[in-house]
Amino acid sequence: MIPKSHPRYESLLLREKMVEASKEGILADSALIAHGRGEAFDYLLGERTTFPAKRAMYATVASMLLANNPVISVNGNTTALAIDNIIKLAEVLDAKIEINLFYRTDERVEKIAEMYKERGWENILGTNDDELKYIKNIENPRASASKTGIYNADVVLVPLEDGDRAEILSKTGKTIIAIDLNPLSRTAIKSDITIVDNVVRAIPFMCKIAEDLKEQDKEFLVNIKNDFDNKDNLKESLEQFKVKG
């Protein structure tokens, strides 16, 4: 029982959501550690969505609207934290959703897939019966990719990504977009667009942006995409973490 008056109420609710997902077998054993690390960065960020994060979100939505085959890559953590808004974003952007796990087991894949199907998203990719191909030079189970999804995608949104896959996918010519609370991570640096924000704030905000930008013409979207510089935006994002005594 967490009183709403608690100054960390929202953060503690997310923590409880992760604990429940872990008990249900949705998460890998190390998932709570990863969440805690992100929680620490979010605390230093002031648990707020910054201007650089919003700028990156606009570039993200513009890139996905311009894409021929945009895909949202999901794992246990992102599913546990933001499944409803992930589905909403995919619907607005006409994007695919693909399960991709570092610690992949058939059981975890099936449980995550069922969560999406229960909410009406039937065509979930990356399942055990999907036609999977393997991306060269990724030396872990995240090398698997759906033939109709990430393998042939031109733009991939990868919340809570690992750095090696982000780098390799980017080298294949895909536009890789990360949501990462650590602006110094290899994932943040190697991605083409990095949103330094919590997924529970970023995904709903991008849903709103998408509703607006999908009414704009192609030239408008191209300008948003081309005006974005990830290195400069990461520098601005890092400045948001300055702690004053």
CSV table of C-alpha atoms in Angstrom, one decimal:
chain,number,residue,atom,x,y,z
A,1,MET,CA,0.0,0.0,0.0
A,2,ILE,CA,1.7,3.2,-1.2
A,3,PRO,CA,0.0,6.5,-0.1
A,4,LYS,CA,-0.4,9.0,-3.0
A,5,SER,CA,1.2,11.6,-0.8
A,6,HIS,CA,4.5,9.8,-1.1
A,7,PRO,CA,7.0,11.9,-3.0
A,8,ARG,CA,8.1,8.9,-5.1
A,9,TYR,CA,4.6,7.5,-5.6
A,10,GLU,CA,4.8,7.1,-9.4
A,11,SER,CA,8.2,5.6,-9.2
A,12,LEU,CA,7.2,3.1,-6.5
A,13,LEU,CA,4.2,2.1,-8.5
A,14,LEU,CA,6.4,1.2,-11.5
A,15,ARG,CA,8.7,-0.7,-9.2
A,16,GLU,CA,5.7,-2.8,-8.0
A,17,LYS,CA,4.6,-3.4,-11.5
A,18,MET,CA,8.0,-4.8,-12.4
A,19,VAL,CA,8.0,-7.0,-9.3
A,20,GLU,CA,4.6,-8.5,-10.4
A,21,ALA,CA,5.9,-9.0,-13.9
A,22,SER,CA,8.9,-10.8,-12.6
A,23,LYS,CA,6.7,-13.1,-10.5
A,24,GLU,CA,4.6,-13.9,-13.6
A,25,GLY,CA,7.7,-14.9,-15.6
A,26,ILE,CA,7.6,-12.0,-18.0
A,27,LEU,CA,11.1,-10.7,-17.0
A,28,ALA,CA,14.6,-12.1,-17.0
A,29,ASP,CA,16.3,-12.5,-13.7
A,30,SER,CA,18.4,-9.4,-14.3
A,31,ALA,CA,15.5,-7.2,-15.4
A,32,LEU,CA,15.0,-5.6,-11.9
A,33,ILE,CA,18.6,-4.6,-11.8
A,34,ALA,CA,18.2,-2.9,-15.2
A,35,HIS,CA,15.1,-1.2,-14.0
A,36,GLY,CA,16.9,0.0,-10.9
A,37,ARG,CA,19.7,1.4,-12.9
A,38,GLY,CA,17.3,3.4,-15.1
A,39,GLU,CA,15.4,4.5,-12.0
A,40,ALA,CA,18.6,6.0,-10.6
A,41,PHE,CA,19.2,8.0,-13.8
A,42,ASP,CA,15.6,9.1,-13.8
A,43,TYR,CA,15.9,10.3,-10.2
A,44,LEU,CA,18.9,12.4,-11.2
A,45,LEU,CA,17.0,13.7,-14.2
A,46,GLY,CA,14.2,14.9,-11.9
A,47,GLU,CA,11.8,12.3,-13.2
A,48,ARG,CA,10.8,14.8,-16.0
A,49,THR,CA,10.7,14.9,-19.7
A,50,THR,CA,13.2,17.5,-20.9
A,51,PHE,CA,13.3,19.6,-24.0
A,52,PRO,CA,16.1,17.6,-25.7
A,53,ALA,CA,14.0,14.4,-25.1
A,54,LYS,CA,11.0,16.1,-26.7
A,55,ARG,CA,13.1,17.1,-29.7
A,56,ALA,CA,14.3,13.5,-30.1
A,57,MET,CA,10.7,12.3,-29.9
A,58,TYR,CA,9.6,14.6,-32.7
A,59,ALA,CA,12.5,13.3,-34.9
A,60,THR,CA,11.5,9.7,-33.9
A,61,VAL,CA,7.9,10.1,-34.9
A,62,ALA,CA,8.8,11.9,-38.2
A,63,SER,CA,11.3,9.1,-39.1
A,64,MET,CA,8.8,6.4,-38.4
A,65,LEU,CA,6.0,8.1,-40.4
A,66,LEU,CA,8.4,8.4,-43.3
A,67,ALA,CA,9.5,4.7,-43.0
A,68,ASN,CA,8.5,1.9,-45.3
A,69,ASN,CA,8.6,-0.7,-42.6
A,70,PRO,CA,8.8,0.8,-39.1
A,71,VAL,CA,9.1,-1.7,-36.2
A,72,ILE,CA,8.9,-1.3,-32.5
A,73,SER,CA,11.1,-3.8,-30.7
A,74,VAL,CA,9.9,-4.9,-27.3
A,75,ASN,CA,11.3,-6.9,-24.4
A,76,GLY,CA,9.9,-7.9,-21.0
A,77,ASN,CA,10.6,-4.6,-19.3
A,78,THR,CA,9.0,-2.4,-21.9
A,79,THR,CA,6.0,-4.7,-22.1
A,80,ALA,CA,5.5,-4.7,-18.4
A,81,LEU,CA,5.8,-0.9,-18.1
A,82,ALA,CA,4.1,0.4,-21.2
A,83,ILE,CA,2.3,-2.3,-23.2
A,84,ASP,CA,-1.0,-0.3,-23.8
A,85,ASN,CA,0.8,2.8,-25.0
A,86,ILE,CA,3.2,0.7,-27.2
A,87,ILE,CA,0.1,-0.7,-29.0
A,88,LYS,CA,-1.4,2.7,-29.3
A,89,LEU,CA,1.8,4.1,-30.8
A,90,ALA,CA,2.1,1.2,-33.2
A,91,GLU,CA,-1.5,1.8,-34.4
A,92,VAL,CA,-1.0,5.5,-34.9
A,93,LEU,CA,2.3,5.0,-36.8
A,94,ASP,CA,1.1,1.9,-38.7
A,95,ALA,CA,4.2,0.1,-37.2
A,96,LYS,CA,4.8,-3.5,-36.4
A,97,ILE,CA,5.6,-4.8,-32.9
A,98,GLU,CA,8.3,-7.5,-32.5
A,99,ILE,CA,9.5,-9.4,-29.4
A,100,ASN,CA,13.2,-9.5,-29.1
A,101,LEU,CA,14.9,-10.8,-25.9
A,102,PHE,CA,18.4,-10.9,-24.6
A,103,TYR,CA,17.6,-13.8,-22.3
A,104,ARG,CA,15.3,-15.6,-24.7
A,105,THR,CA,13.3,-18.6,-23.7
A,106,ASP,CA,10.3,-20.1,-25.4
A,107,GLU,CA,8.2,-19.7,-22.3
A,108,ARG,CA,9.0,-16.0,-21.9
A,109,VAL,CA,8.3,-15.3,-25.6
A,110,GLU,CA,4.9,-17.1,-25.3
A,111,LYS,CA,3.9,-15.2,-22.2
A,112,ILE,CA,4.8,-11.8,-23.7
A,113,ALA,CA,3.1,-12.6,-26.9
A,114,GLU,CA,-0.1,-13.6,-25.0
A,115,MET,CA,-0.1,-10.2,-23.3
A,116,TYR,CA,-0.3,-8.4,-26.6
A,117,LYS,CA,-2.9,-10.8,-28.0
A,118,GLU,CA,-5.1,-10.3,-24.9
A,119,ARG,CA,-5.1,-6.6,-25.8
A,120,GLY,CA,-6.2,-7.2,-29.4
A,121,TRP,CA,-2.7,-7.1,-31.0
A,122,GLU,CA,-2.8,-10.4,-32.9
A,123,ASN,CA,0.1,-9.9,-35.3
A,124,ILE,CA,2.9,-9.9,-32.8
A,125,LEU,CA,6.3,-10.7,-34.5
A,126,GLY,CA,9.3,-12.5,-33.1
A,127,THR,CA,7.3,-15.4,-31.6
A,128,ASN,CA,8.4,-19.0,-31.5
A,129,ASP,CA,6.4,-19.9,-34.7
A,130,ASP,CA,7.5,-16.8,-36.7
A,131,GLU,CA,10.0,-17.1,-39.5
A,132,LEU,CA,13.1,-15.9,-37.9
A,133,LYS,CA,16.4,-14.9,-39.5
A,134,TYR,CA,19.7,-14.0,-37.8
A,135,ILE,CA,21.6,-10.8,-38.1
A,136,LYS,CA,25.4,-11.4,-38.5
A,137,ASN,CA,27.9,-10.3,-35.8
A,138,ILE,CA,25.3,-10.1,-32.9
A,139,GLU,CA,26.6,-12.8,-30.6
A,140,ASN,CA,23.6,-13.3,-28.3
A,141,PRO,CA,19.9,-14.4,-28.8
A,142,ARG,CA,19.0,-10.8,-29.8
A,143,ALA,CA,20.4,-11.7,-33.2
A,144,SER,CA,17.1,-13.2,-34.1
A,145,ALA,CA,14.8,-11.1,-36.2
A,146,SER,CA,11.5,-11.6,-37.9
A,147,LYS,CA,11.8,-11.8,-41.7
A,148,THR,CA,8.8,-9.4,-42.1
A,149,GLY,CA,9.9,-7.3,-39.1
A,150,ILE,CA,13.3,-6.1,-37.8
A,151,TYR,CA,15.2,-8.1,-40.4
A,152,ASN,CA,13.7,-6.0,-43.3
A,153,ALA,CA,12.8,-2.9,-41.3
A,154,ASP,CA,14.2,0.5,-42.3
A,155,VAL,CA,13.4,2.2,-39.0
A,156,VAL,CA,13.5,0.4,-35.6
A,157,LEU,CA,12.4,1.9,-32.3
A,158,VAL,CA,14.3,-0.1,-29.6
A,159,PRO,CA,13.5,0.9,-26.0
A,160,LEU,CA,15.9,-0.3,-23.4
A,161,GLU,CA,18.3,-1.6,-26.0
A,162,ASP,CA,21.8,-3.2,-25.6
A,163,GLY,CA,24.7,-1.4,-27.2
A,164,ASP,CA,26.1,-4.1,-29.5
A,165,ARG,CA,22.8,-4.7,-31.3
A,166,ALA,CA,22.1,-1.0,-31.6
A,167,GLU,CA,25.5,-0.5,-33.3
A,168,ILE,CA,25.3,-3.5,-35.6
A,169,LEU,CA,21.7,-2.7,-36.7
A,170,SER,CA,22.7,0.9,-37.4
A,171,LYS,CA,25.6,-0.4,-39.6
A,172,THR,CA,23.1,-2.4,-41.7
A,173,GLY,CA,21.6,0.9,-42.9
A,174,LYS,CA,18.6,0.9,-40.6
A,175,THR,CA,17.7,4.0,-38.6
A,176,ILE,CA,18.0,2.9,-35.0
A,177,ILE,CA,16.1,4.8,-32.3
A,178,ALA,CA,16.7,4.2,-28.6
A,179,ILE,CA,14.9,5.2,-25.4
A,180,ASP,CA,17.7,5.3,-22.8
A,181,LEU,CA,17.9,7.2,-19.5
A,182,ASN,CA,21.7,7.1,-19.7
A,183,PRO,CA,23.0,9.5,-22.3
A,184,LEU,CA,26.5,8.1,-21.9
A,185,SER,CA,25.6,4.4,-22.7
A,186,ARG,CA,26.9,2.8,-25.8
A,187,THR,CA,23.3,2.3,-26.9
A,188,ALA,CA,22.7,6.1,-26.6
A,189,ILE,CA,25.9,6.9,-28.5
A,190,LYS,CA,25.5,4.3,-31.3
A,191,SER,CA,21.9,4.9,-32.0
A,192,ASP,CA,20.8,7.4,-34.7
A,193,ILE,CA,18.2,9.0,-32.4
A,194,THR,CA,18.3,8.7,-28.6
A,195,ILE,CA,15.4,9.7,-26.4
A,196,VAL,CA,16.8,10.3,-22.9
A,197,ASP,CA,13.6,9.7,-21.0
A,198,ASN,CA,11.6,7.1,-19.1
A,199,VAL,CA,9.6,4.8,-21.5
A,200,VAL,CA,6.5,5.4,-19.4
A,201,ARG,CA,6.6,9.1,-20.3
A,202,ALA,CA,8.2,8.9,-23.7
A,203,ILE,CA,5.8,6.4,-25.4
A,204,PRO,CA,2.5,8.3,-24.4
A,205,PHE,CA,4.1,11.6,-25.4
A,206,MET,CA,5.0,10.2,-28.8
A,207,CYS,CA,1.4,9.0,-29.3
A,208,LYS,CA,0.3,12.6,-29.0
A,209,ILE,CA,3.1,13.8,-31.3
A,210,ALA,CA,2.1,11.1,-33.9
A,211,GLU,CA,-1.5,12.2,-33.9
A,212,ASP,CA,-0.3,15.7,-34.9
A,213,LEU,CA,2.5,14.9,-37.3
A,214,LYS,CA,0.6,12.2,-39.3
A,215,GLU,CA,-1.5,15.1,-40.6
A,216,GLN,CA,1.6,17.0,-41.9
A,217,ASP,CA,3.0,16.7,-45.4
A,218,LYS,CA,6.2,14.7,-46.3
A,219,GLU,CA,8.4,17.8,-46.6
A,220,PHE,CA,7.5,18.9,-43.1
A,221,LEU,CA,8.5,15.5,-41.7
A,222,VAL,CA,11.7,15.3,-43.7
A,223,ASN,CA,12.8,18.7,-42.3
A,224,ILE,CA,12.2,17.6,-38.7
A,225,LYS,CA,14.2,14.4,-39.3
A,226,ASN,CA,17.1,16.2,-41.1
A,227,ASP,CA,17.4,19.0,-38.6
A,228,PHE,CA,18.0,16.5,-35.8
A,229,ASP,CA,21.6,15.9,-34.6
A,230,ASN,CA,22.0,13.0,-32.1
A,231,LYS,CA,25.4,14.0,-30.8
A,232,ASP,CA,24.3,17.6,-30.1
A,233,ASN,CA,21.1,16.4,-28.5
A,234,LEU,CA,23.0,13.9,-26.3
A,235,LYS,CA,25.2,16.8,-25.1
A,236,GLU,CA,22.2,18.8,-24.2
A,237,SER,CA,20.6,15.8,-22.5
A,238,LEU,CA,23.6,15.2,-20.4
A,239,GLU,CA,23.5,18.8,-19.2
A,240,GLN,CA,20.0,18.1,-17.7
A,241,PHE,CA,21.6,15.9,-15.1
A,242,LYS,CA,23.7,18.6,-13.4
A,243,VAL,CA,23.0,18.3,-9.7
A,244,LYS,CA,23.1,21.5,-7.7
A,245,GLY,CA,24.0,21.4,-4.0
